[in-house]
PDB file of C-alpha atoms in Angstrom:
ATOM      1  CA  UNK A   1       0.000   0.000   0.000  1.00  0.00           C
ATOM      2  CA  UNK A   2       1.627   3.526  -1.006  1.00  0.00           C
ATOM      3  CA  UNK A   3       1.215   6.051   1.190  1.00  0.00           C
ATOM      4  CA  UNK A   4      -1.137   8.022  -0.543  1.00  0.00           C
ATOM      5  CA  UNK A   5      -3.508   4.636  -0.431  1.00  0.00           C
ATOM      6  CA  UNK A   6      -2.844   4.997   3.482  1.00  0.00           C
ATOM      7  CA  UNK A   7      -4.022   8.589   3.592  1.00  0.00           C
ATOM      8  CA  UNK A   8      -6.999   7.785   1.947  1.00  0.00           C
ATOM      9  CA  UNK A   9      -7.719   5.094   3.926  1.00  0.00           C
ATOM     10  CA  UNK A  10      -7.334   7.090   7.117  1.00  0.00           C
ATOM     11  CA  UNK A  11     -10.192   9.479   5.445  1.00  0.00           C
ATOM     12  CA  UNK A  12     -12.099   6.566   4.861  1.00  0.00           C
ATOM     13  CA  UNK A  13     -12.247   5.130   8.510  1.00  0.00           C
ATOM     14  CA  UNK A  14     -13.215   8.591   9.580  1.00  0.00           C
ATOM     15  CA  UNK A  15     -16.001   8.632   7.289  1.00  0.00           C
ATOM     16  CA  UNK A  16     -17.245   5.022   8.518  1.00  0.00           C
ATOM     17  CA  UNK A  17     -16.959   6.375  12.316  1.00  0.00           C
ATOM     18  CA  UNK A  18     -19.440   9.697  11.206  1.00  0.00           C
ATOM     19  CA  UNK A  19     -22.627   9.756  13.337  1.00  0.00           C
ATOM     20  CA  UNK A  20     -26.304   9.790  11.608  1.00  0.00           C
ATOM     21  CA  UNK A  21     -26.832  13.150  12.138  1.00  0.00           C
ATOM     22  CA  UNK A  22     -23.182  14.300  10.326  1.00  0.00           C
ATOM     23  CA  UNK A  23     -24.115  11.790   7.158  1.00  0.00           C
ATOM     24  CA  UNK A  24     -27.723  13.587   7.285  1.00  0.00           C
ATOM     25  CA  UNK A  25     -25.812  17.022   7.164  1.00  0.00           C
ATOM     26  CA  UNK A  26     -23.384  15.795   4.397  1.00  0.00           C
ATOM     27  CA  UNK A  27     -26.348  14.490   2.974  1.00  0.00           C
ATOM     28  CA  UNK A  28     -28.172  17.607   2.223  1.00  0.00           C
ATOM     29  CA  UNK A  29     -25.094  18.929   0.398  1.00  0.00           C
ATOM     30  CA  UNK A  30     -25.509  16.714  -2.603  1.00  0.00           C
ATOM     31  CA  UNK A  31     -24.919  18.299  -5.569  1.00  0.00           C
ATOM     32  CA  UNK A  32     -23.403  21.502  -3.650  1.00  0.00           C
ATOM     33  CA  UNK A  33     -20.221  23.048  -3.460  1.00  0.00           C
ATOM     34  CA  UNK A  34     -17.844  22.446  -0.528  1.00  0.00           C
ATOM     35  CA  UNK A  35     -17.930  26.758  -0.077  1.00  0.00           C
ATOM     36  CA  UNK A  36     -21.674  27.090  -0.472  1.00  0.00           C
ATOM     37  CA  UNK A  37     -22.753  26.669   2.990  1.00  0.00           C
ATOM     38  CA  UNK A  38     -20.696  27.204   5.965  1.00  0.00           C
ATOM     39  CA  UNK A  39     -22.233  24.148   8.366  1.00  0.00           C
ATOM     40  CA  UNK A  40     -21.051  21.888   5.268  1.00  0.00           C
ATOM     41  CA  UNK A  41     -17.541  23.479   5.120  1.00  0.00           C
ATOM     42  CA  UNK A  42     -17.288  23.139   8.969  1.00  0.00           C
ATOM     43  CA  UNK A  43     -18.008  19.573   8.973  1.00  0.00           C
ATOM     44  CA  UNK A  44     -15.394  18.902   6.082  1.00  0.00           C
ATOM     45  CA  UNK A  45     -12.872  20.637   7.360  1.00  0.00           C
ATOM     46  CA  UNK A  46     -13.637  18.849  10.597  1.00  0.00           C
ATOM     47  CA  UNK A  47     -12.918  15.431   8.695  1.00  0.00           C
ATOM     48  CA  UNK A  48     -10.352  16.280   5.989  1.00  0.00           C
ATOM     49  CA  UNK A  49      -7.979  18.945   7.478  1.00  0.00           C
ATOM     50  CA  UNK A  50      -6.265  17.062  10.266  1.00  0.00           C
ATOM     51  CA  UNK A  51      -5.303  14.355   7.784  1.00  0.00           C
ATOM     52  CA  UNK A  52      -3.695  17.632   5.461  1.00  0.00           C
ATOM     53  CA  UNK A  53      -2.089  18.421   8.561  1.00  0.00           C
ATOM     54  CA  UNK A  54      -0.668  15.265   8.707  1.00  0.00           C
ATOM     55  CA  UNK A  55       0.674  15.158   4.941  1.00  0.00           C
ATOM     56  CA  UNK A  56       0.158  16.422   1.612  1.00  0.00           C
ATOM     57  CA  UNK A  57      -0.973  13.404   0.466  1.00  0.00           C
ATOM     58  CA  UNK A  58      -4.396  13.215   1.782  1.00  0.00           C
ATOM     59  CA  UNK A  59      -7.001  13.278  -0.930  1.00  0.00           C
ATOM     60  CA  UNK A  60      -7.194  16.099  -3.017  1.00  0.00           C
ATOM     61  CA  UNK A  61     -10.209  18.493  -1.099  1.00  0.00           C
ATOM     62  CA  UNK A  62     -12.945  18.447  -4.079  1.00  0.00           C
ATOM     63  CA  UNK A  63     -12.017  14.642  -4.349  1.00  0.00           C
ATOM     64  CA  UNK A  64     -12.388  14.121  -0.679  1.00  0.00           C
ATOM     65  CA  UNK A  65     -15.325  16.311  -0.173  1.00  0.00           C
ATOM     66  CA  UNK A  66     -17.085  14.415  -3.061  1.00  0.00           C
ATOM     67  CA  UNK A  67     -16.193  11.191  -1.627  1.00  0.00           C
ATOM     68  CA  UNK A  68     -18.007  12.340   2.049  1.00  0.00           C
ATOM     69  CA  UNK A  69     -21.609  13.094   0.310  1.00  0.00           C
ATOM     70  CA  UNK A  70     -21.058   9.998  -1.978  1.00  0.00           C
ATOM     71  CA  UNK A  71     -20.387   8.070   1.641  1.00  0.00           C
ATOM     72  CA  UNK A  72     -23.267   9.962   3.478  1.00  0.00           C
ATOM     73  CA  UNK A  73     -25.873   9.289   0.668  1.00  0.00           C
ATOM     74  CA  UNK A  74     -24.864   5.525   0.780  1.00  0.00           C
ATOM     75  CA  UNK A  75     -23.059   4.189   3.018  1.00  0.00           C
ATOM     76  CA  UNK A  76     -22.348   0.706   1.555  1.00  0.00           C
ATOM     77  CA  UNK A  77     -19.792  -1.266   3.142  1.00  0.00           C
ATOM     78  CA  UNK A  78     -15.858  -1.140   2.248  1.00  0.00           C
ATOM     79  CA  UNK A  79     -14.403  -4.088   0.955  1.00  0.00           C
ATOM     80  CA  UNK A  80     -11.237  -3.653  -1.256  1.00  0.00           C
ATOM     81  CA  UNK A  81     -10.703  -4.796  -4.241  1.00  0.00           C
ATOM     82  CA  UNK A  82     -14.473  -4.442  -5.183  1.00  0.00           C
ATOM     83  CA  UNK A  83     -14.272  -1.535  -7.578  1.00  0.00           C
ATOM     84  CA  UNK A  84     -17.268   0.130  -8.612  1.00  0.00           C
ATOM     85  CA  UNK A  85     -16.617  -0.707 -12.488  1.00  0.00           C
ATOM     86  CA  UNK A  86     -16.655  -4.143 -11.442  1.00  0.00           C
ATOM     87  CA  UNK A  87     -19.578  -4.067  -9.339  1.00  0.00           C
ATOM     88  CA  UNK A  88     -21.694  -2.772 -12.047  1.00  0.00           C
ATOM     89  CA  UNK A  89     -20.522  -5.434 -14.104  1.00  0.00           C
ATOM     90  CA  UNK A  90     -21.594  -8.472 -11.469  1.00  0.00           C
ATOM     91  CA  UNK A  91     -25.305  -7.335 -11.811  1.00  0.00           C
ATOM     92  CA  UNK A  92     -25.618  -6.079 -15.591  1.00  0.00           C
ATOM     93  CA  UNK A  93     -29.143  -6.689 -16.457  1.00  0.00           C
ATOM     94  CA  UNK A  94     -29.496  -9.644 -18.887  1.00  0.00           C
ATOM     95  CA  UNK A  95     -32.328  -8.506 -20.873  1.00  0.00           C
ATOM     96  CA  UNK A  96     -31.370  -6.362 -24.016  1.00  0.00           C
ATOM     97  CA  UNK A  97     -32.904  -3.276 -23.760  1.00  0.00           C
ATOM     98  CA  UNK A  98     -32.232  -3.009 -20.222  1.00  0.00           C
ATOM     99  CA  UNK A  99     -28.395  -3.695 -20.738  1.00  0.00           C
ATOM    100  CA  UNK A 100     -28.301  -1.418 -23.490  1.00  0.00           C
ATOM    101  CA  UNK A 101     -29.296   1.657 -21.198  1.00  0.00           C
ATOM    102  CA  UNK A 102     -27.479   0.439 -18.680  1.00  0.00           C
ATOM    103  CA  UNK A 103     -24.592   0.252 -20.278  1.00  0.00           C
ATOM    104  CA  UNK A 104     -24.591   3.339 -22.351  1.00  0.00           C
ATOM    105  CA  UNK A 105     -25.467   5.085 -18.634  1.00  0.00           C
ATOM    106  CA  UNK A 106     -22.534   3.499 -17.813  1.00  0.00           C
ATOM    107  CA  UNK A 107     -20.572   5.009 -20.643  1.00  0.00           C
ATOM    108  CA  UNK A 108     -21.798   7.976 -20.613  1.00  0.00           C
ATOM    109  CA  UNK A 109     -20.361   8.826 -16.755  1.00  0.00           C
ATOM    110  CA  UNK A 110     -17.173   7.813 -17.793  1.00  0.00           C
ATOM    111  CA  UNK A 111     -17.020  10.840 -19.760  1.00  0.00           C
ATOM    112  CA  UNK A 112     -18.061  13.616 -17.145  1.00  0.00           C
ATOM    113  CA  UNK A 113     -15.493  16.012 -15.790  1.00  0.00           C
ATOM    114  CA  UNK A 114     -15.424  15.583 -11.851  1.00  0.00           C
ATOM    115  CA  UNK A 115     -17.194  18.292 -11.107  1.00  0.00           C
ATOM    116  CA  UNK A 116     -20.342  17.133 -12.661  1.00  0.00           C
ATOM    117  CA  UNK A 117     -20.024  13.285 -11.982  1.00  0.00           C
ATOM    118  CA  UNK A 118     -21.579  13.377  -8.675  1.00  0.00           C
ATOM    119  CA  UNK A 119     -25.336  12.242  -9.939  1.00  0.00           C
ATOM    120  CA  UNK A 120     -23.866   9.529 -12.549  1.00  0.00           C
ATOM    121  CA  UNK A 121     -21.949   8.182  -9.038  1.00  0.00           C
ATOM    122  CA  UNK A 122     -25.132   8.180  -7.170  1.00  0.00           C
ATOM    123  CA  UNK A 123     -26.704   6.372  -9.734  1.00  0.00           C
ATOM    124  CA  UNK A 124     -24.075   3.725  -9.107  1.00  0.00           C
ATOM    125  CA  UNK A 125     -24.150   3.572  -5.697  1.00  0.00           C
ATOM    126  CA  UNK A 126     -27.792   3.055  -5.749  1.00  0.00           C
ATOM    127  CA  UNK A 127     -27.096   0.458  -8.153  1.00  0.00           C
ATOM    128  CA  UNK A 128     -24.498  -1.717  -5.859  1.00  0.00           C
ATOM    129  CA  UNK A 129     -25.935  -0.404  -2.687  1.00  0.00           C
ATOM    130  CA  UNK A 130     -29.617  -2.556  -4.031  1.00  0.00           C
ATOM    131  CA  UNK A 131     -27.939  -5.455  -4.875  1.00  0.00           C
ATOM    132  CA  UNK A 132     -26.090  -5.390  -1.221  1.00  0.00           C
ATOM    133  CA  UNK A 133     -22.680  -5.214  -2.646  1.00  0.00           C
ATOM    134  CA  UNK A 134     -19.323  -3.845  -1.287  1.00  0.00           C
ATOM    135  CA  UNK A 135     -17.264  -1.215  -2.492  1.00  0.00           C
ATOM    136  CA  UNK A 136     -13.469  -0.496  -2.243  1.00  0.00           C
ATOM    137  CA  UNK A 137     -13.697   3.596  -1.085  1.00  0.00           C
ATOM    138  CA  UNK A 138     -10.359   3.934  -1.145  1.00  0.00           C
ATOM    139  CA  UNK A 139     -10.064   2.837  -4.823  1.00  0.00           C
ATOM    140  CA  UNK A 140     -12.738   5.131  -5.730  1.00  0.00           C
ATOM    141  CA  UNK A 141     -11.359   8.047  -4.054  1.00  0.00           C
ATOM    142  CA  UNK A 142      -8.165   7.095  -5.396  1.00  0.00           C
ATOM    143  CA  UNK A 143      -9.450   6.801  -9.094  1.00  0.00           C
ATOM    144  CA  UNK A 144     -11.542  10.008  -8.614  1.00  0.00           C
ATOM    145  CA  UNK A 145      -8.236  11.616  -7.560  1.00  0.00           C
ATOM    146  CA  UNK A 146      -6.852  10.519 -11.373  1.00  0.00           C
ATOM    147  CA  UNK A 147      -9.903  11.336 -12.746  1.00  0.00           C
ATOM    148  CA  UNK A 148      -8.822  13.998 -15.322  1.00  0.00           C
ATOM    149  CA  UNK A 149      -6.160  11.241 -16.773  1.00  0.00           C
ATOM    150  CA  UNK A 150      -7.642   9.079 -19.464  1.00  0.00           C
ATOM    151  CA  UNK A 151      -5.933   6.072 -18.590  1.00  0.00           C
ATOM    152  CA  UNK A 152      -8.244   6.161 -15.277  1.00  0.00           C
ATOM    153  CA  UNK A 153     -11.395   5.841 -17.340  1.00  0.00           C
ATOM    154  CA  UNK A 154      -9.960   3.291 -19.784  1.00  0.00           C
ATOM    155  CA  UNK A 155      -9.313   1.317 -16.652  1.00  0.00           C
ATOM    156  CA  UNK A 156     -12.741   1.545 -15.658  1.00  0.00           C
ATOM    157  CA  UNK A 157     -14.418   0.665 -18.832  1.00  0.00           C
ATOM    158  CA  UNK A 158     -11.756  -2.490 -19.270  1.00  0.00           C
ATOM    159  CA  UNK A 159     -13.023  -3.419 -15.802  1.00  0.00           C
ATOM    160  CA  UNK A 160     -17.045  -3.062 -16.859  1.00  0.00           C
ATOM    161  CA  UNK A 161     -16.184  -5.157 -20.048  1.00  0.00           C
ATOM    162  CA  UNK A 162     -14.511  -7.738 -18.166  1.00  0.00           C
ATOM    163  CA  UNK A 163     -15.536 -11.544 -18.217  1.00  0.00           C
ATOM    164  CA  UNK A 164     -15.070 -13.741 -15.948  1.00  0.00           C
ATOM    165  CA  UNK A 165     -16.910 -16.488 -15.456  1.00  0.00           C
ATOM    166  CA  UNK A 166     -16.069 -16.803 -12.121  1.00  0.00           C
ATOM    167  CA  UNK A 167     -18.220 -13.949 -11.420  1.00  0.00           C
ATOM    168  CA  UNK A 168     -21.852 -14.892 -10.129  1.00  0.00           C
ATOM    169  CA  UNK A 169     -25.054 -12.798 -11.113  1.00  0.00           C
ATOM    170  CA  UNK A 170     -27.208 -10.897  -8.934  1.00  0.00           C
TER     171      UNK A 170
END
């Protein structure tokens, strides 16, 4: 693990020990800036700047403040190695038309800029969160941190078009 990945998950473990009523507050910032309101700054800089204290290479603050209402609007479980690319892929609907969407939905977040990928994430989370899955937050904070890089999204898509049979369906 580098320690970047430790960093991360150090912000992750603090957003696992947040109370219901701090994930309610984070929650109502969906879709909002981390300077819009000052009880959502407060709480983020609560969270995120004593790991910046720490070191430099704590999440990047509109990665990590994304990553807090993503947590707070669904909470799933961390589990590494289960990357949200391949999560989606475990429970693809079989039926045409319903792949189709899917996967052009799919396709279509992999092209947002990370400022307006929020809703396209929430869509997944929904999506593995109903099918009681397990996510790896520290990948996904770590991917979101590349985000900007092409080779990041190529990753992701390789990992949605990935067979293995191994895999079981939802």
């Amino acid at each position: 693990m580098t320690a970047t990945e430790e960093y991360i998950e150090e912000y992750i473990k603090v957003l696992t020990r947040l109370k219901s009523g701090e994930l309610g507050l984070l929650r109502t910032h969906a879709g909002l800036g981390l300077d819009e309101t000052v009880d959502g700054f407060d709480l983020f800089a609560g969270l995120w700047w004593p790991l910046r204290q720490k070191n430099e290479q704590a999440p990047r603050r509109e990665v990590a403040w994304l990553i807090a209402k993503l947590y707070a609007f669904r909470p799933i479980p961390h589990s590494p190695r289960e990357t949200l690319a391949s999560q989606l892929r475990r429970c693809l609907p079989s039926k045409d038309p319903d792949k189709e969407r899917f996967t052009q939905r799919f396709d279509r977040m992999l092209v947002l800029p990370l400022d307006k990928i929020e809703p396209a994430l929430q869509w997944a989370l929904d999506f593995v969160a109903s099918n009681d899955l397990k996510l790896d937050w520290v990948k996904l904070t770590g991917d979101l941190s590349k985000w900007e890089g092409e080779s990041k999204r190529l990753e992701w898509a390789k990992q949605f078009l990935e067979t293995d049979e191994r895999r079981q369906s939802c």
